[in-house]
XYZ file of C-alpha atoms in Angstrom:
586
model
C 0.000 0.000 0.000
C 1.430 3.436 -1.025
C 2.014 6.140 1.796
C -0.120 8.979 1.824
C 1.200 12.661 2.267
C -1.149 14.782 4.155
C -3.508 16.451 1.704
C -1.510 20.370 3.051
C 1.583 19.085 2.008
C 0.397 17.763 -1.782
C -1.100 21.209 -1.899
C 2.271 22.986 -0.920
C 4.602 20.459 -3.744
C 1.744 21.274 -6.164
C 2.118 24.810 -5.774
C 5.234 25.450 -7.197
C 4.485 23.631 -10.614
C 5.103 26.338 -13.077
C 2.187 25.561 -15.839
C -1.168 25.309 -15.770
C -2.493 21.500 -16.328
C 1.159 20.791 -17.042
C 0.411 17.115 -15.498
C 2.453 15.861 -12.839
C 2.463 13.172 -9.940
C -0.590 12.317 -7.777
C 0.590 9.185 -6.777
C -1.011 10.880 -3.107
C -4.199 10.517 -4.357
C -6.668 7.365 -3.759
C -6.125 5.610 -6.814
C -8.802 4.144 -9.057
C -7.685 3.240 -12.600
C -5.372 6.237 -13.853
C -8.845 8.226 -12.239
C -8.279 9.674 -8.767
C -10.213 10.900 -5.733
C -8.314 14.176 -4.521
C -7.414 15.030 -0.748
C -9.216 17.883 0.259
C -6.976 20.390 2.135
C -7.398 20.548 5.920
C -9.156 24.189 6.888
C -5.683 25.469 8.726
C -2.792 23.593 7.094
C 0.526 23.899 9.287
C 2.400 24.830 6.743
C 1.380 27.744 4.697
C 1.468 27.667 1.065
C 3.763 29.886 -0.972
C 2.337 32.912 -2.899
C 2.029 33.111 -6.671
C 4.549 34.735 -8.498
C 5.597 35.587 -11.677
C 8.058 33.078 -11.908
C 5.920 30.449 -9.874
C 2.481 30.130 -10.795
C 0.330 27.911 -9.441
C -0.965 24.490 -11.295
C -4.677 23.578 -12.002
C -4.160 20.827 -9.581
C -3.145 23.449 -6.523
C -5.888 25.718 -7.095
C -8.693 22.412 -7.416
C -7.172 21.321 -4.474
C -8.053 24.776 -2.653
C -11.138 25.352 -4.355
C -13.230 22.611 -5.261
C -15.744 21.224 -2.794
C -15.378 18.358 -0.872
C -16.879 15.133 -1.612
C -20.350 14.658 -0.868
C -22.448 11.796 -1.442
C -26.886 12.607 -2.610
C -28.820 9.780 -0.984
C -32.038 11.221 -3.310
C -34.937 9.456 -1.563
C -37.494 10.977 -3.998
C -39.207 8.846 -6.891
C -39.105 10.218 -10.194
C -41.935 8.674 -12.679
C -40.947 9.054 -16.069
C -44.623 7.609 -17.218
C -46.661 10.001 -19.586
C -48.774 10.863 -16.550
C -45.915 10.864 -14.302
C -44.864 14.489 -11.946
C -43.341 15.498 -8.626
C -43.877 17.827 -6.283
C -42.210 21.545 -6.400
C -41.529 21.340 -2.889
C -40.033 17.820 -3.157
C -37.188 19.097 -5.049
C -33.323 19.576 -3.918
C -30.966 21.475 -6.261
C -28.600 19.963 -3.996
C -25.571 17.645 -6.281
C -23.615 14.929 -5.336
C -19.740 15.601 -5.628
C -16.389 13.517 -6.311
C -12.971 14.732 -7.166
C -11.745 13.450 -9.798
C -8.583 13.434 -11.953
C -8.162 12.448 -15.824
C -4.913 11.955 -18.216
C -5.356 13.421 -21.858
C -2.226 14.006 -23.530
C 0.165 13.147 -20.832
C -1.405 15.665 -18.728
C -3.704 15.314 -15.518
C -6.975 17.434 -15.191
C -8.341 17.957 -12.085
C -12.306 17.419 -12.031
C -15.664 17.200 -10.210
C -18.453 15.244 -11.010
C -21.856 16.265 -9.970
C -24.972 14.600 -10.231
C -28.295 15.456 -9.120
C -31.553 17.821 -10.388
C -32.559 21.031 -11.630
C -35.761 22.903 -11.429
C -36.272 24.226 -15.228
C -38.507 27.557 -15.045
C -40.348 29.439 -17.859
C -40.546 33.271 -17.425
C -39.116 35.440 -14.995
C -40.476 37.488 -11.748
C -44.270 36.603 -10.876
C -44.711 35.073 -14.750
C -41.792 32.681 -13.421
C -43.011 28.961 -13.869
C -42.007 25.342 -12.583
C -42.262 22.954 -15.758
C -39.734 19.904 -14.838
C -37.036 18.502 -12.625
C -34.063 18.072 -14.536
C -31.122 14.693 -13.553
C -27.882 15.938 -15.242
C -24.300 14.784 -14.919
C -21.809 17.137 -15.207
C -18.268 17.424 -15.217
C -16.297 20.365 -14.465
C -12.347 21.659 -14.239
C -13.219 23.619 -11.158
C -10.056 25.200 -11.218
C -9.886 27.629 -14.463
C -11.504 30.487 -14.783
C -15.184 30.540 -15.929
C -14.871 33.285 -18.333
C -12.594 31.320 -20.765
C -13.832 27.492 -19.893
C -16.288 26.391 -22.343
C -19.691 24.812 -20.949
C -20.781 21.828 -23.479
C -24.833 20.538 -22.899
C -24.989 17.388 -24.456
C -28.390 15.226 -25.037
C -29.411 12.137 -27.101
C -32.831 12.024 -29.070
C -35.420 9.658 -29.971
C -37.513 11.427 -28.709
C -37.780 9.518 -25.614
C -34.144 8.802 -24.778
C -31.771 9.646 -21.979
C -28.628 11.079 -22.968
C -27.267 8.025 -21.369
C -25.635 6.652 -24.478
C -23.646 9.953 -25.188
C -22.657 9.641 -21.819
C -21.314 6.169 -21.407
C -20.194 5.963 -24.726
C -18.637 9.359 -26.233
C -16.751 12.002 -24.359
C -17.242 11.667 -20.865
C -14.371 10.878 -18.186
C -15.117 7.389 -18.247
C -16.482 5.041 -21.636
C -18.041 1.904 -22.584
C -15.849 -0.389 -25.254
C -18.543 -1.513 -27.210
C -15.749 -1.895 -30.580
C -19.051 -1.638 -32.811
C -19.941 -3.065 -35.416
C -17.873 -6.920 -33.665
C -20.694 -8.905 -32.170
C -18.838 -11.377 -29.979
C -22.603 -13.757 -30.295
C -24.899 -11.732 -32.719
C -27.348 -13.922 -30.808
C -26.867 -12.804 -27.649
C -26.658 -9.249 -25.672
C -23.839 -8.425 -23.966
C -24.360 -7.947 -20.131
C -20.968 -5.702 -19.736
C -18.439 -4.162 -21.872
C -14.982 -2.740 -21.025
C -15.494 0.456 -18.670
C -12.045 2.473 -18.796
C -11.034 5.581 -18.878
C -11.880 8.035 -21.524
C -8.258 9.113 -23.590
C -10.396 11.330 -25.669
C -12.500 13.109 -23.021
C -13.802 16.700 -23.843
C -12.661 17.710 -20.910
C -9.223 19.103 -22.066
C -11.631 21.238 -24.094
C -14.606 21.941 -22.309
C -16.743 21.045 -18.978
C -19.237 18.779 -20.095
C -23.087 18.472 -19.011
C -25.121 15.618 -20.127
C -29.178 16.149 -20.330
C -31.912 14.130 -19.710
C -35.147 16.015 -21.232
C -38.680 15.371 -19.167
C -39.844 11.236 -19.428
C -36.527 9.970 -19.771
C -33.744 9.458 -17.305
C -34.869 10.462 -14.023
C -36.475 14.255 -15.150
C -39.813 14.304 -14.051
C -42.375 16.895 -14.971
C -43.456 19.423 -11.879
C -46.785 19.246 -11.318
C -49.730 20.130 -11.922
C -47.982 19.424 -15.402
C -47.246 16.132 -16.080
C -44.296 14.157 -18.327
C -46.984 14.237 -21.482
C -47.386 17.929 -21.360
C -43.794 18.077 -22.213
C -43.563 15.635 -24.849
C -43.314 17.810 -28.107
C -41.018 19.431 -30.392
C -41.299 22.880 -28.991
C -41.954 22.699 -25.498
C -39.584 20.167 -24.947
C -37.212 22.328 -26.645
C -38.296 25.121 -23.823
C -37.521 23.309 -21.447
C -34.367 22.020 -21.945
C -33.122 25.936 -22.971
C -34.790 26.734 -19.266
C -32.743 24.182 -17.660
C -29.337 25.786 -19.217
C -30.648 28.785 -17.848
C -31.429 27.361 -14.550
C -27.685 25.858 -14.400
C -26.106 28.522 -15.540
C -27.033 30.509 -12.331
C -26.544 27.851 -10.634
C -22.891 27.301 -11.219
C -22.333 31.012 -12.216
C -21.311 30.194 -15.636
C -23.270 33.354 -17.191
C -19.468 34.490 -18.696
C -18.522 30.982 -19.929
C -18.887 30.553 -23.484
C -21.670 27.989 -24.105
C -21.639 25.398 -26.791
C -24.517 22.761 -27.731
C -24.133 18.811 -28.429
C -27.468 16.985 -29.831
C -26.874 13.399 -31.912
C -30.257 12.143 -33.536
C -33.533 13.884 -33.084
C -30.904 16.469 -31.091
C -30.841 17.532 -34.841
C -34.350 18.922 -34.091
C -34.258 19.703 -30.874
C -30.233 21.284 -30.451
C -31.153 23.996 -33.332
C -34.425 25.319 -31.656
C -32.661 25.205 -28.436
C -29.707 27.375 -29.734
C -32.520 29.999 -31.178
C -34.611 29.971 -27.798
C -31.487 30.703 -26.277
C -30.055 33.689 -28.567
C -33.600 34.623 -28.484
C -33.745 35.005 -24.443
C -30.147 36.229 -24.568
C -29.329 37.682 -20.662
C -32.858 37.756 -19.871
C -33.127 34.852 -17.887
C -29.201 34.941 -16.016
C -28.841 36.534 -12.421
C -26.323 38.628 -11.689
C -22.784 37.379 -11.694
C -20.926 37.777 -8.763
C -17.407 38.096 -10.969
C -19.245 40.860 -12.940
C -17.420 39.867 -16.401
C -19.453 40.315 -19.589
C -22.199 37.782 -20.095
C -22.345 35.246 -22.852
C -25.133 33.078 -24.551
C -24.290 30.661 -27.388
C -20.383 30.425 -29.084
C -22.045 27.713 -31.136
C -23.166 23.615 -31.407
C -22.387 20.089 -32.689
C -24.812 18.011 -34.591
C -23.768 14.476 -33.993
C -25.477 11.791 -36.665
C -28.617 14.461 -36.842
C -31.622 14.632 -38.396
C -32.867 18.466 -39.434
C -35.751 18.011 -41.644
C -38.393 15.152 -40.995
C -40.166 16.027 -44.494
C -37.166 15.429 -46.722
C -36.408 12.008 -45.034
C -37.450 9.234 -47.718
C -37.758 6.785 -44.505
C -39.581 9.098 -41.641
C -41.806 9.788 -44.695
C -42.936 6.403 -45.915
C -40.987 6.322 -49.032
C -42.894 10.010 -50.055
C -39.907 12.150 -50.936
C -37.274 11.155 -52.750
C -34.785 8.656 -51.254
C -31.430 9.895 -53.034
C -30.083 10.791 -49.338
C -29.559 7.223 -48.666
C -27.560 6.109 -51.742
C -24.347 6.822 -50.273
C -25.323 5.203 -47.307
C -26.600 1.786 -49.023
C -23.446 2.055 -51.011
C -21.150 1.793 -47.805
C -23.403 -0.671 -46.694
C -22.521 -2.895 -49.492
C -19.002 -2.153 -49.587
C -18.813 -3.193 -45.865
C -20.090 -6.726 -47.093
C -18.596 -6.629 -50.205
C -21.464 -7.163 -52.474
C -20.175 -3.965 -54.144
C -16.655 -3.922 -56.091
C -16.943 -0.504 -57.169
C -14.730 1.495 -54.693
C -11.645 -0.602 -55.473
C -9.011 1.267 -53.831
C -10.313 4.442 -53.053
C -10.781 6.082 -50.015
C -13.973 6.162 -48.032
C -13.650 9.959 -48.596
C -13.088 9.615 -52.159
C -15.846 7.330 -52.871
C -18.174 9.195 -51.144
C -17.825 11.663 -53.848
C -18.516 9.549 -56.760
C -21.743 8.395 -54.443
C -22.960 11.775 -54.042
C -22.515 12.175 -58.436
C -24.534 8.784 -58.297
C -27.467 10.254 -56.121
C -27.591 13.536 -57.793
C -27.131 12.683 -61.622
C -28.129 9.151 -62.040
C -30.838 8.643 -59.520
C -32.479 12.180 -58.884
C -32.790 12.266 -63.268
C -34.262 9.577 -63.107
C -37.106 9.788 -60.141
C -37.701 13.025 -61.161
C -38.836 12.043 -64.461
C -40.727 8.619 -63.439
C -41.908 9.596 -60.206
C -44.806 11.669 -59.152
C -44.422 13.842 -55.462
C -45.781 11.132 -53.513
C -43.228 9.179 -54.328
C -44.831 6.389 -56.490
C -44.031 5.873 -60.248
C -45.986 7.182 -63.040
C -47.088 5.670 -65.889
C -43.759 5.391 -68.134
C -41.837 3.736 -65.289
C -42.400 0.621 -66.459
C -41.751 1.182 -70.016
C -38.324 2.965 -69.842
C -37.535 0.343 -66.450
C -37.648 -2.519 -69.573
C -35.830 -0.125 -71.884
C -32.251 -0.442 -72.304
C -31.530 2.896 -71.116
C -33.729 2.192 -68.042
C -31.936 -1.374 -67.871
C -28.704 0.133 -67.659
C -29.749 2.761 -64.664
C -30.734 -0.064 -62.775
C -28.269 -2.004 -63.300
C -25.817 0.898 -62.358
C -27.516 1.689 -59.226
C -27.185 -2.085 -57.991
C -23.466 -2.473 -58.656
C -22.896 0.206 -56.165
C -26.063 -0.923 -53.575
C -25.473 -4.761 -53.632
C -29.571 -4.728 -54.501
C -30.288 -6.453 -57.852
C -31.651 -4.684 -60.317
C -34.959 -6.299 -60.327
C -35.263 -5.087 -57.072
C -34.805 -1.380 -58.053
C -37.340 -1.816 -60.804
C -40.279 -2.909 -58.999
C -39.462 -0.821 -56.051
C -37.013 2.098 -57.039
C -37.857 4.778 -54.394
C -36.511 2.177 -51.742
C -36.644 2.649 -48.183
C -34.226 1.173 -45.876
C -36.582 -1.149 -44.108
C -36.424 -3.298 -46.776
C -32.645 -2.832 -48.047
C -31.656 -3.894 -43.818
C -33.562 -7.050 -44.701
C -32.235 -7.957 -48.017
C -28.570 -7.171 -48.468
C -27.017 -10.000 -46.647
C -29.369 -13.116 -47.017
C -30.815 -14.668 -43.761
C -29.547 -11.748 -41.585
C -31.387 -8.231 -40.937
C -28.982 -5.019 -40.533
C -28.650 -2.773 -38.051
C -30.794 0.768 -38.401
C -28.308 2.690 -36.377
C -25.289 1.123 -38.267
C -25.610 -1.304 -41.065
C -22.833 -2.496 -40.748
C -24.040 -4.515 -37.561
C -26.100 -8.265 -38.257
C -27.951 -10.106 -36.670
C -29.579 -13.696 -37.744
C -33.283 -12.731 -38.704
C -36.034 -14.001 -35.958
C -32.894 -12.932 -33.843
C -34.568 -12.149 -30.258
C -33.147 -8.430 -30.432
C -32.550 -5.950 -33.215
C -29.121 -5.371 -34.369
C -29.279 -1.792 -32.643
C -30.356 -2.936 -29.178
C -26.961 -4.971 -28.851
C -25.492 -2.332 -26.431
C -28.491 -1.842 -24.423
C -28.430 -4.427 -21.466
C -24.324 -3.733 -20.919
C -24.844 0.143 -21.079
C -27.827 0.440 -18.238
C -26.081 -1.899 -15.928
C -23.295 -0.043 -16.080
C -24.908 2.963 -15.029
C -26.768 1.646 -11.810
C -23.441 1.121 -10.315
C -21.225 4.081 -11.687
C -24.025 6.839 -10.284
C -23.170 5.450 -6.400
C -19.867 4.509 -7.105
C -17.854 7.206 -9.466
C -20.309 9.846 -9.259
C -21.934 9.909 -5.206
C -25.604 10.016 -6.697
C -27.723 7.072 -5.096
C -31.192 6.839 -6.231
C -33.776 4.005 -5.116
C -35.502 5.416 -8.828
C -34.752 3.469 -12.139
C -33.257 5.017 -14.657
C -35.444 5.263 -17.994
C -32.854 5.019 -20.829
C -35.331 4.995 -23.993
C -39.238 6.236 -23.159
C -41.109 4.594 -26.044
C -44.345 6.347 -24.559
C -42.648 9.730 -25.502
C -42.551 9.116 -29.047
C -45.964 7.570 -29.070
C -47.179 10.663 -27.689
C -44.973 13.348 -28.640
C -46.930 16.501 -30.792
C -44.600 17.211 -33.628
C -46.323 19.401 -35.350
C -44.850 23.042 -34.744
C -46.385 26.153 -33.384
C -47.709 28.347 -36.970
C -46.211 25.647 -39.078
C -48.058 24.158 -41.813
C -46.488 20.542 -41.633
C -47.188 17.561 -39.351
C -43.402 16.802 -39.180
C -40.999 19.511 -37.938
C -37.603 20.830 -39.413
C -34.995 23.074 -37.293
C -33.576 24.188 -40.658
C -35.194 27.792 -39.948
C -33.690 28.026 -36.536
C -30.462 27.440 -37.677
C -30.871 30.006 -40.146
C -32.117 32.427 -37.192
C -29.112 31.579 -35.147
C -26.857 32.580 -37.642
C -28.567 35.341 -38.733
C -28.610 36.697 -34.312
C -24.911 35.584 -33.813
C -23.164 35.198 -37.657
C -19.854 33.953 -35.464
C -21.626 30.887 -33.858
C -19.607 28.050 -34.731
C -21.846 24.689 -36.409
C -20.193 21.449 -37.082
C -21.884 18.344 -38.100
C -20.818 14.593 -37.528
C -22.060 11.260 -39.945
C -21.017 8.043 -40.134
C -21.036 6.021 -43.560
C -23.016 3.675 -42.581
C -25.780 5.405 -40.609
C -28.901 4.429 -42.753
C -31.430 6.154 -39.899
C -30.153 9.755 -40.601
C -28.114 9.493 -43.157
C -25.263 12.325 -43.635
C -25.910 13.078 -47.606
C -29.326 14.111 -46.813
C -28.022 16.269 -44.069
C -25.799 17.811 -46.676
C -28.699 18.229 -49.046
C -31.169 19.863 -46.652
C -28.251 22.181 -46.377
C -27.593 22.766 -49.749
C -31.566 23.465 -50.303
C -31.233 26.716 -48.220
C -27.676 27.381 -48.961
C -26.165 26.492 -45.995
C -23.793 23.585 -47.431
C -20.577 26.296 -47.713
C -21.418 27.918 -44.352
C -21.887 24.481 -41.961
C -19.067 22.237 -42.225
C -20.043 17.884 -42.496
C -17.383 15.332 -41.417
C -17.977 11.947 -42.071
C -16.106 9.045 -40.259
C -16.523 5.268 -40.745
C -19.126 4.265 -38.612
C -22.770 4.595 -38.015
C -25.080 6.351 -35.789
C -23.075 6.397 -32.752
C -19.632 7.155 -34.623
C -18.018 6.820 -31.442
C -18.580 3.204 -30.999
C -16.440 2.433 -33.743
C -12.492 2.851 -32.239
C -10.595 3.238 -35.256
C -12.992 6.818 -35.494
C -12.770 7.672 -32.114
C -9.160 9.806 -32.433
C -9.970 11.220 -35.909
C -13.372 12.172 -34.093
C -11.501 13.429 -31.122
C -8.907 15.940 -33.841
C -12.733 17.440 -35.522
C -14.345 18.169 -32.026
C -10.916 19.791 -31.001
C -10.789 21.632 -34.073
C -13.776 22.844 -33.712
C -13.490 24.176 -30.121
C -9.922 26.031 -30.987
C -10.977 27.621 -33.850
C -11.917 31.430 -32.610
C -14.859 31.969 -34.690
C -15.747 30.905 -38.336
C -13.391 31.603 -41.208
C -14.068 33.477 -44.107
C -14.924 30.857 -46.198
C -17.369 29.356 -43.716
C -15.402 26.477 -42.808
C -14.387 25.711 -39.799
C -11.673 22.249 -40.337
């Protein structure tokens, strides 16, 4: 067993480090995995700690040692119902948060960090208007130390809508991850009940504290009554409310001068953008006064992880209605994964995409704008030029890149990805998520509910255990009553489905410096990344909003040989000081 030093005298070595988050030993420390619990210093050390100069200045870890709160463990006895009918009491609520110290390695160098756990009361209006809509369970996890003026704050969510942002947290950038090595199956037949829990190389927290959401319904956020869960369950009040609860932390933690960025992956595509113009809207309205007085902030900008932005231009949320030329790329990959294509050769992912998007746009939009009416369903000379040589040899084109035969694309060109997960590789149905995951069909669990099980356990024990949050509640990853009750139709808009393209459009147009990236993965075939880049291109967006794409599918981060080159676009992103001139920001 290693010696401790009395937490004064770590403080006092500490002190005279030279950099900020330069690294350095904490081999005083309770050690658990390269993660550590810090000593908190004693209230009247015997030694007294040197004074910063010029020439000594003191390290992240001697300042978190000084100034970050103890450890506290939140026994929450309260019940949170996440059914559609489910609320809680106003007066039932503590703002209180668990705490644990923390410390993480990135780059060779330690970062000091707390997590917190616990809820937040999100309220609509200020003064007498002021309103109680929902408690709010968030995770967050914060470099104490540095000053809040230049520390980014990152909210991060998942979307369904429905689901917890528990797969964003255990998965992606957090302190700690989940190995899940998607798309290997170790028994396609069988779901995992654990995965690999390590530490996190590729944390966000060298660039940002992070804050992962649970909207109303899912995790443990409960509505307040007399609402109740179902009031909240639609595309803009649930976007309300989750811009009230950044409002609601952000006095909380006094993080009004922080620059504030947004992360959404899925229906976050909806929700993140209507967030980001609630908030510019509101601007300082909402903040109390900051006791540092430095100049407020509102939005430097957010990530679009795998997103969706426009429900009426997707071929499969639609029914096969629009167009599906969005998903040819993504079939294509498909079929390269599982080689029933030859036509990349040796190309790059990168470069082939290219040629896909000339595929989508020349030889498939030609041809169902000519043989297909705006439902979606073929006119009356499909069938003659489908027989035709010159409709042969479409076909046939199409199917050397999408491992579909050509017959197949004849009876049922506009095709949705339903069918193409079923019929690709015989006696096995694809994964929704990522295609490139199988499973035998009649399989007792989709291809994209492989992680669940492993992910949820892990959870029940890391709240107690790395976080001090004890709950007798259960945690509601996905809420399949939200989505069966959710209103998506917006306020004043004409269509049943919503879009956020118009609220990016307003963001940009209130802050023309925020900073938008968007992430897609090859094989996603639920949103997939070309018809991101078209919805973009339809209001002339595509040179102003950057799109990476990575090998991988919805949850890019699953895959590991993505997980750096992820890592380099998100750090990128957060470096850059504002757009460049050409819109880009990589």
């Amino acid at each position: 067993m290693t010696k401790r030093m009395p937490a004064w005298s770590v403080i006092a070595t500490l002190a005279a480090a030279t950099l900020v988050a330069c690294g350095g030993d904490d081999t005083s420390s309770t050690t658990q995995g390269s993660m550590t619990t810090l000593p908190v210093a004693p209230s009247s050390p015997t030694t007294a700690l040197p004074s910063p100069t010029t020439a000594s200045v003191e390290s992240e870890l001697a300042v978190f040692a000084k100034v970050a709160p103890a450890d506290k463990v939140l026994d929450d006895a309260n019940i949170y119902d996440t059914k559609k009918d489910g609320s809680i009491a106003l007066s039932a609520i503590n703002e209180d948060a668990s705490v644990k110290r923390h410390t993480i390695t990135i780059n060779g160098k330690v970062l000091p960090y707390v997590a917190r756990a616990g809820h937040l009361i999100a309220y609509h209006g200020n003064g007498t208007a002021r309103k109680a809509e929902a408690a709010i369970f968030y995770t967050a996890y914060t470099r104490d130390a540095l000053p809040k003026e230049n520390r980014p704050v990152t909210f991060l969510w998942n979307g369904g809508p429905g689901s917890a942002s528990i797969w964003l947290h255990m998965g992606s950038w957090g302190p700690k991850r989940l190995k899940s090595d998607a798309p290997n199956m170790a028994d396609p037949t069988k779901q995992p009940d654990s995965f690999p829990f390590e530490d996190n190389a590729i944390s966000l927290l060298d660039q940002s504290d992070i804050v992962f959401v649970d909207p109303p319904g899912t995790g443990l956020s409960t509505a307040i009554g007399p609402l109740k869960n179902g009031d909240l369950w639609g595309t803009d009040i649930d976007a309300q409310v989750v811009a009230d609860f950044i409002t609601s932390y952000t006095n909380k933690y006094n993080r009004q001068s922080s620059p504030k960025y947004l992360y959404g992956e899925s229906y976050g595509g909806i929700r993140t953008p209507i967030v980001a113009n609630l908030l510019e809207q509101a601007g300082t309205s909402g903040y109390a006064s900051d006791p540092s007085g430095k100049p407020a902030k509102v939005l430097a900008g957010f990530i679009l992880n795998s997103p969706l932005v426009d429900y009426n231009s997707n071929c499969d949320m639609m029914g096969g209605r629009v167009t599906c030329e969005g998903y040819i790329p993504s079939y294509a990959m498909a079929a390269d994964y599982f080689k029933k294509s030859v036509k990349r050769a040796g190309q790059t992912q990168e470069q082939y995409l290219n040629e896909l998007r000339a595929l989508a746009k020349t030889t498939f939009q030609a041809t169902f704008k000519t043989y297909f009416n705006s439902n979606g369903k073929p006119n009356s000379n499909w069938n003659a030029y489908a027989a035709s040589p010159a409709g042969q040899a479409v076909l046939n084109r199409i199917a050397d890149y999408t491992g579909i035969p050509a017959s197949t694309w004849s009876s049922s060109f506009n095709y949705t990805p339903g069918p193409f997960r079923g019929t690709l590789v015989s006696g096995y149905t694809l994964g929704r998520y990522d295609a490139r995951m199988k499973v035998p069909k009649g399989n007792s669990f989709e291809a994209d509910d492989y992680i669940n099980v492993a992910f949820l356990n892990e959870l029940k024990t890391y709240f107690p255990d790395f976080v001090n949050y004890k709950t007798k509640s259960s945690y509601q990853p996905l809420n399949n009553a939200t989505i069966r009750n959710w209103t998506w139709q917006r306020t004043g808009s004409k269509s049943f489905y919503p879009q956020s393209i118009t609220d990016i459009q307003a963001v940009l147009t209130a802050n023309p410096d925020a900073k938008l990236l968007i992430l897609h993965g090859y094989e996603d075939i639920a949103t997939p990344g070309f018809q991101t880049e078209l919805d973009l291109e339809g209001v002339n967006l595509a040179d102003r909003i950057p799109v990476k794409w990575f090998e991988g599918g919805h949850m890019i981060y699953n895959t590991e040989m993505s997980r750096v080159p992820l890592k380099q676009a998100i750090d990128n992103y957060y470096q850059s000081p504002a757009r460049i001139a050409d819109g880009s920001l990589l």
